[in-house]
XYZ file of C-alpha atoms in Angstrom:
145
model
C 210.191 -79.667 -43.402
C 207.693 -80.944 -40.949
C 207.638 -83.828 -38.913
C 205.069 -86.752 -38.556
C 204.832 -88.416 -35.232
C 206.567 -91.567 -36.735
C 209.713 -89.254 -35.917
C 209.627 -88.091 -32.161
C 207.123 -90.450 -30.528
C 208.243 -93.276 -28.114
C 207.442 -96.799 -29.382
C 207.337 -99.085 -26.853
C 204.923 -98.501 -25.181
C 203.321 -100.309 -21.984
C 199.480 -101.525 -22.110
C 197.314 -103.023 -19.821
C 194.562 -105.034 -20.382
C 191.094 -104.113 -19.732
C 190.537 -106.608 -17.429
C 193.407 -106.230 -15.154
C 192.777 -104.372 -11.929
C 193.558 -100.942 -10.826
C 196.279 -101.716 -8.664
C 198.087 -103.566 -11.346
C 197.805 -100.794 -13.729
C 199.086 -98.309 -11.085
C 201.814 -100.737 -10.172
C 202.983 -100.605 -14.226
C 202.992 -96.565 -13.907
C 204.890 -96.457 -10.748
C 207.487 -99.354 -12.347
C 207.635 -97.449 -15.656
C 207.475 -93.832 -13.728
C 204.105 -92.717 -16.227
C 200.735 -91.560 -15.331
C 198.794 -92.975 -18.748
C 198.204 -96.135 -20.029
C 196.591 -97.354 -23.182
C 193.870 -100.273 -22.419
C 194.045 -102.966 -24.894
C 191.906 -105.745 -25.239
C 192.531 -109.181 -25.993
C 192.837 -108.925 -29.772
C 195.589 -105.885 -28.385
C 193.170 -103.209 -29.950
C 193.283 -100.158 -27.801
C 189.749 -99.898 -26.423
C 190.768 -96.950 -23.522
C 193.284 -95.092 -21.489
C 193.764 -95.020 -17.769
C 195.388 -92.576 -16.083
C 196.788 -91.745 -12.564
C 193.801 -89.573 -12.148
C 191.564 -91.850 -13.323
C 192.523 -94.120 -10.539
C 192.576 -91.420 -7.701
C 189.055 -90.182 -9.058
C 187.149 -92.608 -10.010
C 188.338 -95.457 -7.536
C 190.667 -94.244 -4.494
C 188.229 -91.442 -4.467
C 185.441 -93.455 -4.717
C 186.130 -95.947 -2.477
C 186.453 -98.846 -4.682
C 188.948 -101.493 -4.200
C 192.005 -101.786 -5.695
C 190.704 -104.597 -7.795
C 188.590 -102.944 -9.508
C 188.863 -103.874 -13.175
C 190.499 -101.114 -15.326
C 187.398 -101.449 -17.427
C 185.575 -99.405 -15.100
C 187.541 -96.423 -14.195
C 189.141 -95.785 -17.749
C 188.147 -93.583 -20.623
C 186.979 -95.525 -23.594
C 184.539 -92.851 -25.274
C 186.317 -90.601 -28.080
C 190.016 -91.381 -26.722
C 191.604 -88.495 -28.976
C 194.450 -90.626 -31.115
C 196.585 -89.742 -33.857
C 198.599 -91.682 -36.165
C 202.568 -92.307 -36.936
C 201.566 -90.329 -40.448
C 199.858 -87.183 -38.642
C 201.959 -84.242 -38.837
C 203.228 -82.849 -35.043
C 201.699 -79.260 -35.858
C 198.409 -80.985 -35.722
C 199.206 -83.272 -33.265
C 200.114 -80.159 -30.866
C 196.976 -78.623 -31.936
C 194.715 -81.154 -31.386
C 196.259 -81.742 -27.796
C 195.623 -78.269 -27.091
C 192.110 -78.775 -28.672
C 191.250 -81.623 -26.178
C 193.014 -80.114 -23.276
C 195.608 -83.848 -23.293
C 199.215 -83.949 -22.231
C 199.654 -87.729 -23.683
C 198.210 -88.697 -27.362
C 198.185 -92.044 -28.287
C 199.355 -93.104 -31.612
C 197.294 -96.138 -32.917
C 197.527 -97.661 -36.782
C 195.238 -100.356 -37.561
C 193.679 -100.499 -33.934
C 196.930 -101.319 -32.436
C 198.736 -98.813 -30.335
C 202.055 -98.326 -31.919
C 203.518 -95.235 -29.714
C 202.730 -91.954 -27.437
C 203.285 -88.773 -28.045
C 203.812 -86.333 -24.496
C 204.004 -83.031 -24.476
C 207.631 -83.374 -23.327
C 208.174 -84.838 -26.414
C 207.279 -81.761 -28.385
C 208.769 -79.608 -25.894
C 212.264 -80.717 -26.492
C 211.815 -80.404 -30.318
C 213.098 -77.766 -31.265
C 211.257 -75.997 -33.445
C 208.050 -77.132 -31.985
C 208.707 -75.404 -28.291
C 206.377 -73.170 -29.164
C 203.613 -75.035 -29.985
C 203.800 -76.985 -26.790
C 204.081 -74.127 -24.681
C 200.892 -72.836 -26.619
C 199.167 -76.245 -26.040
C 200.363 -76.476 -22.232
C 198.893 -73.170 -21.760
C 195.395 -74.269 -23.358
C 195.399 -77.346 -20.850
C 196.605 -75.716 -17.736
C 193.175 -73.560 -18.378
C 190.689 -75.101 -16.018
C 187.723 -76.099 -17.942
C 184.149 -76.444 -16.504
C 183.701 -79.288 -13.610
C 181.995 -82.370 -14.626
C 179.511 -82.852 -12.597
């Protein structure tokens, strides 16, 4: 019997809003030990995610200040989602797919968990599919220029 993501991911989940700054977001991932955070907006409808890279990239390395709003260094275009109904053999697919270690799970707009690779990984019968999908984003892809 297979399982939806309802049944492994982890539910509460922290947010930040969009118009917090970076060093506020990074000060939630160091609290909270993560590197990704879904970006929710004032109506709490996920609108991004930030990560640690994000930050180092597009602000330490940049040279922006730490109060930068969040708005401008995450990723809002296509953020690859699933939903507590998807089953986890997609889910694992799709993160190899996209080359993600961290899927958010929205329903209705709203995020309502996040799914990690590490979550698969201790499942069981799903090791192998998130060795597979670890494997597909460990391979370097082309540099964005």
């Amino acid at each position: 019997m297979s399982q939806n993501l309802r049944d492994i991911m982890t539910g509460q989940v922290m947010t930040v809003n969009e118009t917090q700054s970076v060093q506020e977001a990074a000060a939630v991932m160091s609290t909270y030990n993560i590197g990704a955070l879904p970006v929710v907006n004032s109506s709490g409808q996920m609108v991004g995610i930030v990560t640690d890279r994000d930050i180092t990239l597009r602000t330490t390395a940049q040279g922006e200040s730490a109060q930068t709003p969040i708005s401008q260094v995450m990723t809002a275009q296509q953020v690859v989602q699933g939903t507590p109904d998807m089953d986890v053999h997609q889910a694992a697919q799709l993160m190899a797919q996209q080359q993600i270690r961290r899927l958010p799970v929205v329903e209705n707009e709203q995020i309502v968990g996040m799914v990690a690779l590490g979550d698969l990984a201790v499942q069981q019968q799903y090791a192998n599919e998130a060795e597979q999908a670890l494997s597909s984003i460990s391979t370097p892809s082309a540099p964005q220029s």
